[in-house]
CSV table of N, CA and C in Angstrom, one decimal:
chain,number,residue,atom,x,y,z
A,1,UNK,N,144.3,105.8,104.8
A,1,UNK,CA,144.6,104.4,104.5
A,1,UNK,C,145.5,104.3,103.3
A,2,UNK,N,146.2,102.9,103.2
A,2,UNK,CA,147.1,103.2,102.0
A,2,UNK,C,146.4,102.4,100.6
A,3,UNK,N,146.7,102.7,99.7
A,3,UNK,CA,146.1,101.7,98.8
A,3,UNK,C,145.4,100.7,98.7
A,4,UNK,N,146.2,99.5,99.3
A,4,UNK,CA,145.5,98.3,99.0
A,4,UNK,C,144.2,98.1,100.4
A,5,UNK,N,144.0,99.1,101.1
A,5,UNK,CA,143.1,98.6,102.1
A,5,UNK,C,142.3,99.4,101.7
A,6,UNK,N,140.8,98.9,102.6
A,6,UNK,CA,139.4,99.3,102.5
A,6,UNK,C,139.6,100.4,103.8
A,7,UNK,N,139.0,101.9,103.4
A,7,UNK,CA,138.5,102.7,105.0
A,7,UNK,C,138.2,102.3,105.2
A,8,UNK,N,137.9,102.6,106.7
A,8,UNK,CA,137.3,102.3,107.8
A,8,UNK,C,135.8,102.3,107.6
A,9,UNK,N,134.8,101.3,107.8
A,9,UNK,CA,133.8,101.6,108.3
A,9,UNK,C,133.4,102.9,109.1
A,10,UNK,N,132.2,103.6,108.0
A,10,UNK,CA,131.6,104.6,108.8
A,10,UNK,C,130.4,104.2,109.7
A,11,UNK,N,130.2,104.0,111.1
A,11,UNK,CA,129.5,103.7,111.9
A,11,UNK,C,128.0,103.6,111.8
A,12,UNK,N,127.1,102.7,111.5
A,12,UNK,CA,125.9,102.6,111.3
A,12,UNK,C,124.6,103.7,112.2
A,13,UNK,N,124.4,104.0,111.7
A,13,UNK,CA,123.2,104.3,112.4
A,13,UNK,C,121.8,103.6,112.8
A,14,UNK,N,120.8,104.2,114.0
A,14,UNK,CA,120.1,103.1,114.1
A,14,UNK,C,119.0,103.1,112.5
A,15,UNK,N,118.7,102.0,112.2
A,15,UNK,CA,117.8,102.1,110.8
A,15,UNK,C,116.7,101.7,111.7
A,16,UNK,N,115.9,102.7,110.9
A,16,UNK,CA,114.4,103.1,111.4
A,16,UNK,C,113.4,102.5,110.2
A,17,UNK,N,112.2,101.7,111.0
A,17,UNK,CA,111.8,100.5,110.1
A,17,UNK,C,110.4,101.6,109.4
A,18,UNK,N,110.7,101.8,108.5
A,18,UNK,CA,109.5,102.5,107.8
A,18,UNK,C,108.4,101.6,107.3
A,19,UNK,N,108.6,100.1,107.2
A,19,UNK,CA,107.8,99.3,106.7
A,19,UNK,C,106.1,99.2,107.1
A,20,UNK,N,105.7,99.9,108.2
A,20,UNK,CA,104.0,99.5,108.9
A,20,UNK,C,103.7,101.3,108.9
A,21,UNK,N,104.4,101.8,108.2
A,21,UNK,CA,103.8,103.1,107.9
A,21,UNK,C,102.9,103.1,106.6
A,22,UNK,N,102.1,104.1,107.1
A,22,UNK,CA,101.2,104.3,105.5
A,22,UNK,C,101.3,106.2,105.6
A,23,UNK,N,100.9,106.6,104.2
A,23,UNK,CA,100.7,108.1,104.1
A,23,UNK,C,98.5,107.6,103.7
A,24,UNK,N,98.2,109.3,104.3
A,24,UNK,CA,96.5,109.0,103.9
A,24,UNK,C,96.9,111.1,103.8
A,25,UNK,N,96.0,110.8,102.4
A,25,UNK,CA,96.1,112.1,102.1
A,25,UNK,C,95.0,113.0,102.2
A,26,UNK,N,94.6,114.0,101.8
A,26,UNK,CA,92.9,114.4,101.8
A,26,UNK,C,92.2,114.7,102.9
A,27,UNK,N,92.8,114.9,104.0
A,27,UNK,CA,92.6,114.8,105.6
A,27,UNK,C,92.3,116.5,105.7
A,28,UNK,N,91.2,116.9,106.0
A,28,UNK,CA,91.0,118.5,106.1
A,28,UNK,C,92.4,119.2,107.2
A,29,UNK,N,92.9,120.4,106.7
A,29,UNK,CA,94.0,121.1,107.9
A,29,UNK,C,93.0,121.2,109.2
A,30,UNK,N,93.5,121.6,110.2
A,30,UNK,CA,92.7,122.1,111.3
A,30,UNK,C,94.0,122.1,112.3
A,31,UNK,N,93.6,122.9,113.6
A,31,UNK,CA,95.5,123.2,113.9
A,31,UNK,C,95.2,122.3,115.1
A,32,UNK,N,94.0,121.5,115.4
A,32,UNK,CA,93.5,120.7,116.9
A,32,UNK,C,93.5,119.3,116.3
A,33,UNK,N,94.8,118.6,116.5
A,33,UNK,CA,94.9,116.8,116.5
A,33,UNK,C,94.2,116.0,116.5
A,34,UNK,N,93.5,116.6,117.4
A,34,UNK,CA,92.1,115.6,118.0
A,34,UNK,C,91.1,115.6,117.0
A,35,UNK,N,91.3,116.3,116.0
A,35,UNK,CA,89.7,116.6,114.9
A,35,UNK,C,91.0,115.4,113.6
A,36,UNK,N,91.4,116.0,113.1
A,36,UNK,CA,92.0,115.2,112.2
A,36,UNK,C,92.3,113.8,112.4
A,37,UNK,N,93.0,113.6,113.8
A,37,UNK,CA,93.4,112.4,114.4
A,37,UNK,C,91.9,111.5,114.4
A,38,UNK,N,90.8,112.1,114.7
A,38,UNK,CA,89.3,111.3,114.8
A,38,UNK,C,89.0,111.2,113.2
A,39,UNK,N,88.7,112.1,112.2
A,39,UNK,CA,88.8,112.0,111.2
A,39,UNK,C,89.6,110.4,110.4
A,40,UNK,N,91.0,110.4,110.5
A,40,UNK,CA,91.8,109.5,110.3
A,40,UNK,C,91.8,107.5,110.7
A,41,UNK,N,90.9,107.9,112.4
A,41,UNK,CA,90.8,106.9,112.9
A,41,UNK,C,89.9,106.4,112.4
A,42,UNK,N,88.4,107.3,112.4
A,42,UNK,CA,87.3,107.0,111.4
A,42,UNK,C,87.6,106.1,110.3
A,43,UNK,N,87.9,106.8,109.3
A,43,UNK,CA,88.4,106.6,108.1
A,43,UNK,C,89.1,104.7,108.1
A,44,UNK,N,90.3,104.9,108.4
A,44,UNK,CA,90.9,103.1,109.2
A,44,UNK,C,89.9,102.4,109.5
A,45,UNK,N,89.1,102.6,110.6
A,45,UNK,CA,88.0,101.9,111.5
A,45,UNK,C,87.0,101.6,110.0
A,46,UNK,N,87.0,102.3,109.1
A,46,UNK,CA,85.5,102.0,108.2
A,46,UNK,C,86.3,101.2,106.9
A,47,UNK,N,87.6,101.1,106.7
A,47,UNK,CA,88.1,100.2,105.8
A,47,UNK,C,88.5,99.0,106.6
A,48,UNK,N,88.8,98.7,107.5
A,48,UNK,CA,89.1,97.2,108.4
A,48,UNK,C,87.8,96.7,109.3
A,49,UNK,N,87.3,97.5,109.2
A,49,UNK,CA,85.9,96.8,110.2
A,49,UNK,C,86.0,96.8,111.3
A,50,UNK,N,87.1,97.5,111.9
A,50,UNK,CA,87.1,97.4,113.6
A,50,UNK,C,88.2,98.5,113.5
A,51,UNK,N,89.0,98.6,115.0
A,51,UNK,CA,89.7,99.5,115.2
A,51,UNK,C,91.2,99.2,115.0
A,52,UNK,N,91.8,100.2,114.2
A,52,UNK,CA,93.4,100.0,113.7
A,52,UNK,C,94.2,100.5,114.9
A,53,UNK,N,95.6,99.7,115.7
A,53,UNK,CA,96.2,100.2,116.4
A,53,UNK,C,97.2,100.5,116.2
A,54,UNK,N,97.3,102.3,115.8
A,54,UNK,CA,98.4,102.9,115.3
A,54,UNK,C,99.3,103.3,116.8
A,55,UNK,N,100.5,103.2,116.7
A,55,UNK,CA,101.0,104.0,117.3
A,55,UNK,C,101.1,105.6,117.4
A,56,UNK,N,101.2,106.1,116.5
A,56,UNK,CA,101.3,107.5,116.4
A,56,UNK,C,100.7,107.9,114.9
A,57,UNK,N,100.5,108.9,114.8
A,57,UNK,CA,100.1,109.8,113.6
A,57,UNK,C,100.6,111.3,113.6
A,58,UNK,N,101.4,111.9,112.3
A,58,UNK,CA,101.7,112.8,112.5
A,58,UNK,C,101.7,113.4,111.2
A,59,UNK,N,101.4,115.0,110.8
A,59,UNK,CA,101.3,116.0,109.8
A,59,UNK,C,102.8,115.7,109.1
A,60,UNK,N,102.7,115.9,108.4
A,60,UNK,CA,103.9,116.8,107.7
A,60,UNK,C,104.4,117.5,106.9
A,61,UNK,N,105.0,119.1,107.3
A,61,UNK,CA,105.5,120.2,106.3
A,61,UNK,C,104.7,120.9,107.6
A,62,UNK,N,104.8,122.5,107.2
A,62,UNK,CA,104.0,123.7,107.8
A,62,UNK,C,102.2,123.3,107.8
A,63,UNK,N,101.8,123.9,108.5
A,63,UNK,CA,100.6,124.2,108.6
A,63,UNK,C,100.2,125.5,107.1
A,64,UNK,N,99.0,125.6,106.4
A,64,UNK,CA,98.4,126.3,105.5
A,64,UNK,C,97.2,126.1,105.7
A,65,UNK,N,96.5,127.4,105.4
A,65,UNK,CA,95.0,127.3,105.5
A,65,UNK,C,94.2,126.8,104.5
A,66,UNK,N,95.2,127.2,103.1
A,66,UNK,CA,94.6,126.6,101.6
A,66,UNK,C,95.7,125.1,101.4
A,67,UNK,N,96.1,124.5,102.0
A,67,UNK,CA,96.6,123.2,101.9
A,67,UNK,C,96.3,122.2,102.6
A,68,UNK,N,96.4,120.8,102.1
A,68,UNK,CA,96.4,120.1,102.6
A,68,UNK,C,97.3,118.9,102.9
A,69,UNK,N,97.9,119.1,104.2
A,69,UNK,CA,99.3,118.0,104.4
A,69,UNK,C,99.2,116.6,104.1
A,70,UNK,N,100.0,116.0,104.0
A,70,UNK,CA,99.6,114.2,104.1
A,70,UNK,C,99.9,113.9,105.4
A,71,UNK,N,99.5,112.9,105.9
A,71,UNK,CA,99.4,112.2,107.1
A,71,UNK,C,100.3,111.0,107.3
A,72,UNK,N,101.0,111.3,108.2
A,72,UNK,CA,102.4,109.6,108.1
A,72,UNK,C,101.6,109.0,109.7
A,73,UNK,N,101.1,107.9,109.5
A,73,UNK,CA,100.1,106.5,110.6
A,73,UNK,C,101.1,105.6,110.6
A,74,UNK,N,101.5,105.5,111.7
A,74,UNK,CA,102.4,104.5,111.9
A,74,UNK,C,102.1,103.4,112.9
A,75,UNK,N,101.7,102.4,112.2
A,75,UNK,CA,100.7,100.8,112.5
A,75,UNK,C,101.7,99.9,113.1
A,76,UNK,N,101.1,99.6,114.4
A,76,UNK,CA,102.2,98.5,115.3
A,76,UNK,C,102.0,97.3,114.3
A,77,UNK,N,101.2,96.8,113.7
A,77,UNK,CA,101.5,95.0,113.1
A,77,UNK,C,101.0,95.1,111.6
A,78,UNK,N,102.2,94.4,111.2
A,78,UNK,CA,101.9,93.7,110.0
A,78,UNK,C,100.7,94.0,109.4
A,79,UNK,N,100.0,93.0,109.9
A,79,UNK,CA,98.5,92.6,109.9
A,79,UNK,C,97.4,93.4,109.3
A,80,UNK,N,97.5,94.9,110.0
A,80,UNK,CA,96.9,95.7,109.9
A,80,UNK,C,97.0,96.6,108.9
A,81,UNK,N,98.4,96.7,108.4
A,81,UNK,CA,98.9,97.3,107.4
A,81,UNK,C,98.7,96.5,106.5
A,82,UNK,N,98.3,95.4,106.1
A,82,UNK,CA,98.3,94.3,105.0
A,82,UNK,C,96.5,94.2,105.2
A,83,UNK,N,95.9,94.3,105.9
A,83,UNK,CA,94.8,94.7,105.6
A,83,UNK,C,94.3,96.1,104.9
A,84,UNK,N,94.8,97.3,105.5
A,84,UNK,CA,94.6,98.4,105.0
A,84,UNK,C,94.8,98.4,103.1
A,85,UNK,N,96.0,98.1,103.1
A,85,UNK,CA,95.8,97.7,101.5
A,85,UNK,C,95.4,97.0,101.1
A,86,UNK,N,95.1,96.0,101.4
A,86,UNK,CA,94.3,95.3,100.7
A,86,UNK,C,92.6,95.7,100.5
A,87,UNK,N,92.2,96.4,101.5
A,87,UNK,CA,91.0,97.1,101.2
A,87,UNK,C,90.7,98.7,100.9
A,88,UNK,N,91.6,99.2,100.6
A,88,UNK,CA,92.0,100.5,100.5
A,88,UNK,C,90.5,101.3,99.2
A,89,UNK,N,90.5,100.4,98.7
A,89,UNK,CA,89.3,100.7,97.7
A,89,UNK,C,88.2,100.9,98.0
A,90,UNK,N,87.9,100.6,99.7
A,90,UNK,CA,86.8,101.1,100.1
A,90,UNK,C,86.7,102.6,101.0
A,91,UNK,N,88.0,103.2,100.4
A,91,UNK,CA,88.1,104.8,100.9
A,91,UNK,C,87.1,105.3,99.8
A,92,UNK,N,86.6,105.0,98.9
A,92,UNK,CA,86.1,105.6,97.8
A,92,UNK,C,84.3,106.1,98.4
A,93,UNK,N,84.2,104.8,99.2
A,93,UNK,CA,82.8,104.8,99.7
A,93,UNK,C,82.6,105.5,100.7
A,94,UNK,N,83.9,106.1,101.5
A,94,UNK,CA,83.9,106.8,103.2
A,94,UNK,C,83.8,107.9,102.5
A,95,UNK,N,82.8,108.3,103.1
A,95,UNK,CA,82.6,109.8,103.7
A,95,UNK,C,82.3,111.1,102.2
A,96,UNK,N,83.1,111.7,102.1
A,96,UNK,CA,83.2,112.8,101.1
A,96,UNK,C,84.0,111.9,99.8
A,97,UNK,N,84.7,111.2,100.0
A,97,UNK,CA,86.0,110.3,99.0
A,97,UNK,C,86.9,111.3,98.6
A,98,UNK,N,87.3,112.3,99.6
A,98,UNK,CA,88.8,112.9,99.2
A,98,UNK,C,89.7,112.1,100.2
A,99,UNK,N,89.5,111.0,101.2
A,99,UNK,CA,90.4,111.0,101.5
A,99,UNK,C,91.3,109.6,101.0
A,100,UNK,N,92.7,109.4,100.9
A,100,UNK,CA,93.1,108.1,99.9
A,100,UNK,C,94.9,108.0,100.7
A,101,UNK,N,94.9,106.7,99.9
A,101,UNK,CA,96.3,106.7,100.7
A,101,UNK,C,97.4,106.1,99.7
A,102,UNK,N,98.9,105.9,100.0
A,102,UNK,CA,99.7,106.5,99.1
A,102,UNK,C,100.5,104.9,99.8
């Protein structure tokens, strides 16, 4: 382009709404979904008083035997995410109290 003009727009990409995600950390490894994933639901279910409807939940980084990954929950409404923090202080009372969220 010559001087006085602006490039061309570089093409947008789709933006991906990170906003009804939460991270929960303190979640024991195990390499079977179903144990952590029950763990996690637990956990939700005992800070909102009923059951959270996440869409998906997933690890992230490599698997380790001596670590522990964080967890990305990704919450269909508002709602539920605006409850979770707001009661978040009663992870203190569930269970062992390693598990907390970010």
């Amino acid at each position: 382009p010559s001087r006085g003009q602006a490039s061309p727009a570089m093409p947008t990409q789709c933006q991906v709404d990170r906003s009804m995600n939460i991270v929960v950390f303190g979640v024991a490894e195990d390499h079977s979904q179903l144990v952590w994933r029950k763990i996690v639901d637990q956990a939700l279910k005992f800070i909102t008083g009923n059951d959270v409807d996440s869409t998906d939940m997933f690890r992230l980084g490599r698997f380790a035997a001596n670590k522990t990954r964080p967890i990305i929950v990704k919450l269909r409404t508002a709602w539920d995410r605006r409850i979770l923090l707001a009661n978040c202080v009663k992870l203190k009372r569930n269970g062992d109290g390693r598990i907390f969220k970010s």
